[in-house]
Coordinates of N, CA, C and O in Angstrom, one line a residue:
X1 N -79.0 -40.1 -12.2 CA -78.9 -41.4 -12.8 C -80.2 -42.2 -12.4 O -80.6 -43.0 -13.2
X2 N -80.9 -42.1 -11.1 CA -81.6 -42.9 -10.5 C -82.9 -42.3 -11.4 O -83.8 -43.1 -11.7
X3 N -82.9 -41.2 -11.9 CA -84.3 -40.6 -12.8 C -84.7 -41.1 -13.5 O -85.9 -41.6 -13.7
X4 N -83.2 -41.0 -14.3 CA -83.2 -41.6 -16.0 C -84.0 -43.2 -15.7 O -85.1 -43.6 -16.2
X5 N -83.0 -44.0 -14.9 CA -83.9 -45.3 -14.5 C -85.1 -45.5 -14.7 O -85.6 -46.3 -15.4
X6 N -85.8 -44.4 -13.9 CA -87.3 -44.4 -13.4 C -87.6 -44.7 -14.7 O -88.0 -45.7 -15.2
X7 N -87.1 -43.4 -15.4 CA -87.5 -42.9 -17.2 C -87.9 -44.1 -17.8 O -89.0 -44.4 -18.2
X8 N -86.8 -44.9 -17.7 CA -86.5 -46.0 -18.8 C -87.3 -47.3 -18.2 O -87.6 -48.4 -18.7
X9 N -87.7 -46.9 -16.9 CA -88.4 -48.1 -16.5 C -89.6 -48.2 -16.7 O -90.3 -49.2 -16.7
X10 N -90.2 -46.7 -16.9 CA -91.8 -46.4 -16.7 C -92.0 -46.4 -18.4 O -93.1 -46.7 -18.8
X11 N -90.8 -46.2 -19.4 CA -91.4 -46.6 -20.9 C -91.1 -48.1 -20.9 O -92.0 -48.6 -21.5
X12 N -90.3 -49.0 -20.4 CA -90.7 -50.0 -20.7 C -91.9 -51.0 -20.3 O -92.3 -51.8 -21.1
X13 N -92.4 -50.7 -19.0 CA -93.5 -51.0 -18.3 C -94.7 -50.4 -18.9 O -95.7 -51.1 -18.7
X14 N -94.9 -49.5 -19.6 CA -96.0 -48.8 -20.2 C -96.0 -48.7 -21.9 O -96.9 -48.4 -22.6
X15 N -94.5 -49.0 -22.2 CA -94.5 -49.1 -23.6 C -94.7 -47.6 -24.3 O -95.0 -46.6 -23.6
X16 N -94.4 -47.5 -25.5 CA -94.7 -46.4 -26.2 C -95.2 -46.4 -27.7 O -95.4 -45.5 -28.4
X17 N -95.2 -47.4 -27.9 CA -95.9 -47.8 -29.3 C -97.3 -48.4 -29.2 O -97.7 -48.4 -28.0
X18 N -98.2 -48.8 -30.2 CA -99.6 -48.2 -30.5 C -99.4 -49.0 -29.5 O -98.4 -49.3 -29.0
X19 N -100.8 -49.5 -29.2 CA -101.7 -50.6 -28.3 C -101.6 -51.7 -29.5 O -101.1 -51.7 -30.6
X20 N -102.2 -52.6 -28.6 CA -102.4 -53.9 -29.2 C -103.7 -54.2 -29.7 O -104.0 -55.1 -30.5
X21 N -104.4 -53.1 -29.1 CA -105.8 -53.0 -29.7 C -106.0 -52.3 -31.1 O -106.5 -51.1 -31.2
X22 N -105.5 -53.1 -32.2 CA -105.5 -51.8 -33.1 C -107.1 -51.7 -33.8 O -107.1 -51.1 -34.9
X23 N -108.1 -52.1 -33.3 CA -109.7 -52.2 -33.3 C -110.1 -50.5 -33.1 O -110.6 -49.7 -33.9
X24 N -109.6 -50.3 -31.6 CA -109.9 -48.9 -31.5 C -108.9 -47.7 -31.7 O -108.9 -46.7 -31.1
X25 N -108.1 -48.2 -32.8 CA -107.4 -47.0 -33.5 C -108.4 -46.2 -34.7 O -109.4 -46.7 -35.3
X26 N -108.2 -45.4 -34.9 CA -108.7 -44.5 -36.2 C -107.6 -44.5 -37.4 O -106.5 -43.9 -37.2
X27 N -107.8 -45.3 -38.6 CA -106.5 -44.8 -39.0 C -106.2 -43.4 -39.7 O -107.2 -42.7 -39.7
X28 N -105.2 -42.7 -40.2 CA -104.8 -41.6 -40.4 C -105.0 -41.4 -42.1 O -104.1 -41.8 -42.8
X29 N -105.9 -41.0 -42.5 CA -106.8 -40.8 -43.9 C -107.2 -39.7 -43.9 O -107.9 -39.1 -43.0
X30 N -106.5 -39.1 -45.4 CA -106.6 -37.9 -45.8 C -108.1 -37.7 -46.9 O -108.0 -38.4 -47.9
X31 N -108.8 -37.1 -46.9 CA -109.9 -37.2 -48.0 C -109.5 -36.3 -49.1 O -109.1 -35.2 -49.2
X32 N -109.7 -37.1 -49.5 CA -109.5 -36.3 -51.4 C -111.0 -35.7 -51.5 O -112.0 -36.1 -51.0
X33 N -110.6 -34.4 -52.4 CA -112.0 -33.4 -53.2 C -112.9 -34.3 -54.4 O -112.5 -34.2 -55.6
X34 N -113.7 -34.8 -54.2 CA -114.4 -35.4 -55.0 C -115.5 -35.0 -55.1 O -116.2 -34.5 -54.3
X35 N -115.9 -35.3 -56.3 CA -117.4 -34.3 -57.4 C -118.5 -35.2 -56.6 O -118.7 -36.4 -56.7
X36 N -119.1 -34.3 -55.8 CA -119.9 -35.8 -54.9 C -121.7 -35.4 -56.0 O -122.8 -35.2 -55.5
X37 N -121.4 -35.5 -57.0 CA -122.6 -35.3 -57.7 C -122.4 -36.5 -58.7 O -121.6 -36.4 -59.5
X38 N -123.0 -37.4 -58.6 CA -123.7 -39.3 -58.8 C -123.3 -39.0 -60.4 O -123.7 -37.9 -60.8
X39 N -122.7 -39.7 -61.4 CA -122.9 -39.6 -62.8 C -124.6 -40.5 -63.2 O -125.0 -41.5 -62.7
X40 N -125.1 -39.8 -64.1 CA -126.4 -40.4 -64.2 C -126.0 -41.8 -65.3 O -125.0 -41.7 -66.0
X41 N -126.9 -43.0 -65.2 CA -126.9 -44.2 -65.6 C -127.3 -43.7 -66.9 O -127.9 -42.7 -67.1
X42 N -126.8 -44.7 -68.1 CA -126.8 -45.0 -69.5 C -128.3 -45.8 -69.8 O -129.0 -46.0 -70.8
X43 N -128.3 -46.2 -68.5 CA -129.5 -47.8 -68.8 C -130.2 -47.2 -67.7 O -129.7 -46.5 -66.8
X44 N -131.8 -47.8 -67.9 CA -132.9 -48.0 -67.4 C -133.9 -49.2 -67.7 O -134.0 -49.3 -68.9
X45 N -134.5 -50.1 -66.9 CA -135.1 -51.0 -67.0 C -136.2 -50.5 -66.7 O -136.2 -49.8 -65.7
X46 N -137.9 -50.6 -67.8 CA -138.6 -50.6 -67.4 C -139.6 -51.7 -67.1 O -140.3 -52.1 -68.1
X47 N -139.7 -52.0 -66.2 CA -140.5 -53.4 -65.0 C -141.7 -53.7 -65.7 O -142.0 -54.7 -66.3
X48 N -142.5 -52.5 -65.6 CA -143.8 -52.9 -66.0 C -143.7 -53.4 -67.9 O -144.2 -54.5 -68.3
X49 N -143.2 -52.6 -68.6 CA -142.9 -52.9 -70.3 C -142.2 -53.8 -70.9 O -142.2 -54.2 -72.0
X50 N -141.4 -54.2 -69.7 CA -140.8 -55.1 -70.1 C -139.3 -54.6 -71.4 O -138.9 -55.2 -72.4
X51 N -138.9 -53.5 -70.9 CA -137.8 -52.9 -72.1 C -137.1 -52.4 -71.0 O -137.6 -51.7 -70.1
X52 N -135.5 -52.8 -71.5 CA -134.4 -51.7 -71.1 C -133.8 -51.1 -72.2 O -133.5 -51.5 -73.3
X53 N -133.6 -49.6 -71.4 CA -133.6 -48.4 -72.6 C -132.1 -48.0 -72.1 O -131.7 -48.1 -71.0
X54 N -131.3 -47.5 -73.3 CA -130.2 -47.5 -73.3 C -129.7 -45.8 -73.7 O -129.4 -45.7 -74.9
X55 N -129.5 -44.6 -73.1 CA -129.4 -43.2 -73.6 C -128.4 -43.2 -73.8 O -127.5 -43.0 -73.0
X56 N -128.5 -43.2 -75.6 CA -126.9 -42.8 -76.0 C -126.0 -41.5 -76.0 O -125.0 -41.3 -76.6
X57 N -126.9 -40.6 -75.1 CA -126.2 -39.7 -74.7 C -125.6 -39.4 -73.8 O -125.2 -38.2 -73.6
X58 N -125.3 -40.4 -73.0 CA -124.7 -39.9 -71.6 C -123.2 -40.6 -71.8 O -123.0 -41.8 -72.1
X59 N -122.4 -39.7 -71.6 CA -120.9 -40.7 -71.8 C -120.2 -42.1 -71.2 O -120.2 -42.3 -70.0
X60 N -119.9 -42.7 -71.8 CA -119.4 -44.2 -71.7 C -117.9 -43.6 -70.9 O -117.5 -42.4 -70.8
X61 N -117.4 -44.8 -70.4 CA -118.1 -45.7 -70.5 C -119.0 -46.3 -69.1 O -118.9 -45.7 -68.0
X62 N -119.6 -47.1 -69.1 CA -120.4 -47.7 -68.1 C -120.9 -49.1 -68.6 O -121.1 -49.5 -69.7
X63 N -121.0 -49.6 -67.9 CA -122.2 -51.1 -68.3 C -122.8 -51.6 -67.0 O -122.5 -51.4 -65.8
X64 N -123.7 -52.4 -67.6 CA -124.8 -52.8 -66.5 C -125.3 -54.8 -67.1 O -125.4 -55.2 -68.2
X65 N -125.4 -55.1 -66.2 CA -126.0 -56.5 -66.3 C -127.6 -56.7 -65.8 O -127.9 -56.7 -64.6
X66 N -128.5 -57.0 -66.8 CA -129.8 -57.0 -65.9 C -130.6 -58.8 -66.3 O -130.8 -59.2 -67.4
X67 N -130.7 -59.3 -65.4 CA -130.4 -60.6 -65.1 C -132.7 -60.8 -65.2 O -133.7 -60.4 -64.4
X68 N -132.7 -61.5 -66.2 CA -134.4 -61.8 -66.3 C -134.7 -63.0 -66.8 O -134.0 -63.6 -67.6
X69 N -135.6 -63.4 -66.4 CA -136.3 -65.0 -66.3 C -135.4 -65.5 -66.4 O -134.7 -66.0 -65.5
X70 N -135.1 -65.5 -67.8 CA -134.3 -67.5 -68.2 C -132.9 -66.9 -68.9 O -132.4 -67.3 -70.0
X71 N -132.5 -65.7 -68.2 CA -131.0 -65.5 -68.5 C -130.8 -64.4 -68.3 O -131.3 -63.9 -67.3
X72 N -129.8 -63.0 -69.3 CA -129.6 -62.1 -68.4 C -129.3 -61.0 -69.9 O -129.3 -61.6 -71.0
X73 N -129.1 -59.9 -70.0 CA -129.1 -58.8 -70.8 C -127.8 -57.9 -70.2 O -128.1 -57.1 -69.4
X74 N -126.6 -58.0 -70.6 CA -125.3 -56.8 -70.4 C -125.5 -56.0 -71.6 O -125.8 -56.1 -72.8
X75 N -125.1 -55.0 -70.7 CA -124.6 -53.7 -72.2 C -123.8 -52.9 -71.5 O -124.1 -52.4 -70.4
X76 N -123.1 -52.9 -72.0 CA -121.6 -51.9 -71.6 C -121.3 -50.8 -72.8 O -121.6 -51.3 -73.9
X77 N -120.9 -49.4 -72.8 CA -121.1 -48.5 -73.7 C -119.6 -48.4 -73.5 O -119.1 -48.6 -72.4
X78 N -118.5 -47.9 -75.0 CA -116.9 -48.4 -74.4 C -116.8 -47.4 -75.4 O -115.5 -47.3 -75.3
X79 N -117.1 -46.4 -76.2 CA -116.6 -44.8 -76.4 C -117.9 -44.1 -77.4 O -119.0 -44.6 -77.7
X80 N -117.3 -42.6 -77.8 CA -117.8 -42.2 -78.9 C -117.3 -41.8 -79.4 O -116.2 -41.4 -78.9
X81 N -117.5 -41.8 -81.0 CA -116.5 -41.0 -81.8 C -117.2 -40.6 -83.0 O -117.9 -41.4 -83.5
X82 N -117.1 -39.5 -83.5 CA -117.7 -38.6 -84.6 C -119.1 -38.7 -84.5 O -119.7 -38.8 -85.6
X83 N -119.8 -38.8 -83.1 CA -121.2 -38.9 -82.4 C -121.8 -39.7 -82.8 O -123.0 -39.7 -83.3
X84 N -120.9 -40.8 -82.7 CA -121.4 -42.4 -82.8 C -120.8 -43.3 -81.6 O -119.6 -43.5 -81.4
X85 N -121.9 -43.9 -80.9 CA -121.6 -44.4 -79.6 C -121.2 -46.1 -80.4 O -121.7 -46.6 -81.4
X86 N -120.2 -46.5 -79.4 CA -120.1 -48.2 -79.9 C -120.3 -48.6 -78.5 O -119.8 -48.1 -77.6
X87 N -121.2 -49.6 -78.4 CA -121.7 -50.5 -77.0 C -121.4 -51.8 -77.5 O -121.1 -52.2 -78.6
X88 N -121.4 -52.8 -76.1 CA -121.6 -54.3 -76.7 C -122.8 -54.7 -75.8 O -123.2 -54.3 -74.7
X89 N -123.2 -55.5 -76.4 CA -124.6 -56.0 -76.1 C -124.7 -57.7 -76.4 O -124.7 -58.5 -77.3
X90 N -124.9 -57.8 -75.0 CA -124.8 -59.7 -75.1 C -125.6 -60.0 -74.1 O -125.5 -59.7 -72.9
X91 N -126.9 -60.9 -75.0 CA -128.1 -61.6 -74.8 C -127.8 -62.9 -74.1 O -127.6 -63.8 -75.0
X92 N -127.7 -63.5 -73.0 CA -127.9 -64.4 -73.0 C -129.3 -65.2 -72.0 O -130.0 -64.6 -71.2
X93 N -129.3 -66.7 -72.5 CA -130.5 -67.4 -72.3 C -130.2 -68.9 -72.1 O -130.1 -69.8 -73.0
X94 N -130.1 -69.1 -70.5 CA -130.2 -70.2 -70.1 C -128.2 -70.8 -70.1 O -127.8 -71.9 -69.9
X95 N -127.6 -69.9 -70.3 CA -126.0 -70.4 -71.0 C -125.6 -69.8 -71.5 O -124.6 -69.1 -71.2
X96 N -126.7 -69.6 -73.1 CA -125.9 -69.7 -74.3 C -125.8 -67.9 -74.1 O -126.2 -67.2 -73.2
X97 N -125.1 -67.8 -75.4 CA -124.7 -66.0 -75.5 C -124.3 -65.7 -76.7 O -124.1 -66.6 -77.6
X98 N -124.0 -64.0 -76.8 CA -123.3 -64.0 -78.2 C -123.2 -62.7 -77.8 O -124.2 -62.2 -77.3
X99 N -122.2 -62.1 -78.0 CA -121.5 -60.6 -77.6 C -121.6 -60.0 -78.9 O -121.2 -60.8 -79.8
X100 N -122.1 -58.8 -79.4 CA -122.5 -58.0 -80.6 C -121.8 -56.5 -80.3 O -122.3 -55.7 -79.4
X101 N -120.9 -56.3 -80.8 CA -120.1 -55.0 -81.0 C -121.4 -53.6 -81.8 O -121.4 -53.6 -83.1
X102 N -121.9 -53.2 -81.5 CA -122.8 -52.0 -82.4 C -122.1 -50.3 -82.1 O -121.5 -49.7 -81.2
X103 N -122.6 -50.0 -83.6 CA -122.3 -48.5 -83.2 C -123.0 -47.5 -84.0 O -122.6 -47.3 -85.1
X104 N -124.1 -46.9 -83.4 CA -125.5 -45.9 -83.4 C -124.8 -44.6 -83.5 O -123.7 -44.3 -83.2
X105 N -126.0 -43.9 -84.2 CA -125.8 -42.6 -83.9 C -126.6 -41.9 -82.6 O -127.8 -41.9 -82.4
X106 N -125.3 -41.4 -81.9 CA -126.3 -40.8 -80.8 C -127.2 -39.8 -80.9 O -127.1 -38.7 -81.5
X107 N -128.3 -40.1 -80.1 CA -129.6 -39.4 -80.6 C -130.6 -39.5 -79.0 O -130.6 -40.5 -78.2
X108 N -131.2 -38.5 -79.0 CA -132.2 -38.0 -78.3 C -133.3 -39.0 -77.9 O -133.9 -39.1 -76.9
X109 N -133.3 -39.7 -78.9 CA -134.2 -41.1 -78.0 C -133.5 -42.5 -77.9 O -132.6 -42.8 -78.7
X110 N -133.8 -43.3 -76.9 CA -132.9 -44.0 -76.2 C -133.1 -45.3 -77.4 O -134.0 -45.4 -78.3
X111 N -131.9 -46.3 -77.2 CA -132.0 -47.5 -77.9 C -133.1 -48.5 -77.1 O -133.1 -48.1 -75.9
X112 N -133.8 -49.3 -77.4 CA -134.8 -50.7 -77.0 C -134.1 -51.7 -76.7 O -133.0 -51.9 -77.3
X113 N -134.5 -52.3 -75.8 CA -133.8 -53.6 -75.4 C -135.4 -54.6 -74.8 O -135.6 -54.6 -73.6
X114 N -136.3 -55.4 -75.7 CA -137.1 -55.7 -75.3 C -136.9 -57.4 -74.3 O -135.9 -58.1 -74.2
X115 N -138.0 -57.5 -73.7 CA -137.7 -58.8 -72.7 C -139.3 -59.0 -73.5 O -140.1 -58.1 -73.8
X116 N -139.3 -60.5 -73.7 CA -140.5 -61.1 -73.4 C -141.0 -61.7 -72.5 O -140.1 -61.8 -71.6
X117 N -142.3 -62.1 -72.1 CA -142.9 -62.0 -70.9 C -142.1 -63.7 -69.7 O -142.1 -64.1 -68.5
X118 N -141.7 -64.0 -71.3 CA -141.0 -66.0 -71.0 C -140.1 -65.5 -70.4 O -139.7 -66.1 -69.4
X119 N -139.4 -64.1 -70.6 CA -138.2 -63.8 -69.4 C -136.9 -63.9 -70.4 O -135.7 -64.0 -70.0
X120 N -137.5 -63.8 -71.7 CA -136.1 -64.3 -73.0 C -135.6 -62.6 -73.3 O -136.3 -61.7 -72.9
X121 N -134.4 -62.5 -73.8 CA -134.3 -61.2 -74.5 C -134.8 -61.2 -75.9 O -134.5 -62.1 -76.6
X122 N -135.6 -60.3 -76.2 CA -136.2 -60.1 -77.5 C -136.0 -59.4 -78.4 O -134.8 -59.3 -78.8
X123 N -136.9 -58.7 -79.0 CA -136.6 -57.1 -80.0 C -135.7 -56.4 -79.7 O -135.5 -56.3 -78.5
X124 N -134.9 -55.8 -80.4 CA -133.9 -54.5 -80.3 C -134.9 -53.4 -81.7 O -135.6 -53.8 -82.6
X125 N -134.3 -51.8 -81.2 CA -134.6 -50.9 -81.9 C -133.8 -50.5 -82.8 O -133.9 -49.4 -83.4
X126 N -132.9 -51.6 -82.9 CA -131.7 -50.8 -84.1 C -131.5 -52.5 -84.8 O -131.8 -53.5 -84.2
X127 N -131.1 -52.4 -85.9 CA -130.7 -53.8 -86.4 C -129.5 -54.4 -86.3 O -128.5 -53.9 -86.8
X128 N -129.7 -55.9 -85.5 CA -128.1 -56.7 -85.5 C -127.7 -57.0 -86.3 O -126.6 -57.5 -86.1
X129 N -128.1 -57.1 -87.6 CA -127.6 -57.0 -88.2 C -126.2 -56.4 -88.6 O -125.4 -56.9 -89.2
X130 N -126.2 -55.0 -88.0 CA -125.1 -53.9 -88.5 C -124.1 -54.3 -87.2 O -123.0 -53.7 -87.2
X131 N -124.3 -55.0 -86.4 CA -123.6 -55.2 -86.1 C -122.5 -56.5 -85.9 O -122.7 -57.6 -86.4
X132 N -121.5 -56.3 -85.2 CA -120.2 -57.3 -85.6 C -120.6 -58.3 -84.7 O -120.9 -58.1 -83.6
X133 N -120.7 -59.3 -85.1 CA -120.1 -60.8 -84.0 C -118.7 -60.6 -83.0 O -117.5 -60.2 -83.4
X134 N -119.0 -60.8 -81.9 CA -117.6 -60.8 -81.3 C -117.6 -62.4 -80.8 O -116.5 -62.9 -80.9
X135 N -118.1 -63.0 -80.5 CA -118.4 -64.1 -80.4 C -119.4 -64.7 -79.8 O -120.3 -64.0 -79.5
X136 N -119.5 -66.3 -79.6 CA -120.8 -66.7 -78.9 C -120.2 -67.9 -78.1 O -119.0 -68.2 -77.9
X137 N -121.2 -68.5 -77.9 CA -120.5 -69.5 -76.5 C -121.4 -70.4 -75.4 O -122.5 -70.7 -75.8
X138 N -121.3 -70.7 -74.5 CA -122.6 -71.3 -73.6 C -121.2 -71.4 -72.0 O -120.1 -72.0 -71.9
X139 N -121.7 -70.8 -71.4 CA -121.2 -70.0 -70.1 C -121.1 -71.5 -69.1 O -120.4 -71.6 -68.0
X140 N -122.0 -73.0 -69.7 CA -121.9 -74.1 -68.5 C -120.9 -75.1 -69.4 O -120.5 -76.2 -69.0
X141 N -120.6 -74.4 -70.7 CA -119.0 -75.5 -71.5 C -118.1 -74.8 -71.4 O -117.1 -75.5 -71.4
X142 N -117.7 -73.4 -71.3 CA -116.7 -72.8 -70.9 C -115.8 -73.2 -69.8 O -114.8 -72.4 -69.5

């Protein structure tokens, strides 16, 4: 009887549950098998030309925001189908904006996304034309 005492006395004096330091715990994490090979980017900005190039061959989806002088250039690539890529592509400048739904044939040379030197978005290599309005707007009345 006088053992068990000790027993019961030395777990409660010493405890048996974590510390209170839970800083120098490790927690208990299992690693999952993952493709540790990087998916390659859809988009490339080139600095010196002043163009981001968009390769409609690498699978969607992905998007990227590239943010220059006096506003910023998104393009997000959102599927393919019958080897026609649909991206959206929204210019904006200083606020304002306008989201353009497009859909290209994918092909071996990349789409244009020109910047002018004022830092505006400019030329494209395909015509907006063809493509849809999704809307437009100004980001400081929203």
């Amino acid at each position: 009887m006088r053992q068990l005492i000790l027993v019961f006395g030395l777990v409660f004096i010493c405890g048996c549950g974590p510390s209170d330091n839970a800083s120098t715990q490790k927690p208990n994490v299992t690693k999952a098998v993952v493709d540790s090979s990087p998916k390659p980017s859809a988009f490339r900005f080139d600095e010196q030309n002043l163009v981001i190039y968009l390769n409609t061959q690498i699978a969607p989806p992905q998007s990227q925001r590239f943010d220059i002088g006096q506003g910023s250039i998104t393009l997000e690539t959102l599927h393919v189908k019958d080897n026609k890529l649909t991206f959206q592509y929204t210019p904006e400048i200083e606020g304002g904006y306008t989201i353009y739904e497009c859909t290209v044939p994918v092909s071996s040379a990349p789409l244009e996304f020109k910047v002018t030197s004022d830092g505006i978005p400019g030329a494209t290599s395909f015509s907006l034309e063809n493509c849809k309005k999704i809307r437009s707007g100004n980001l400081h009345l929203e």
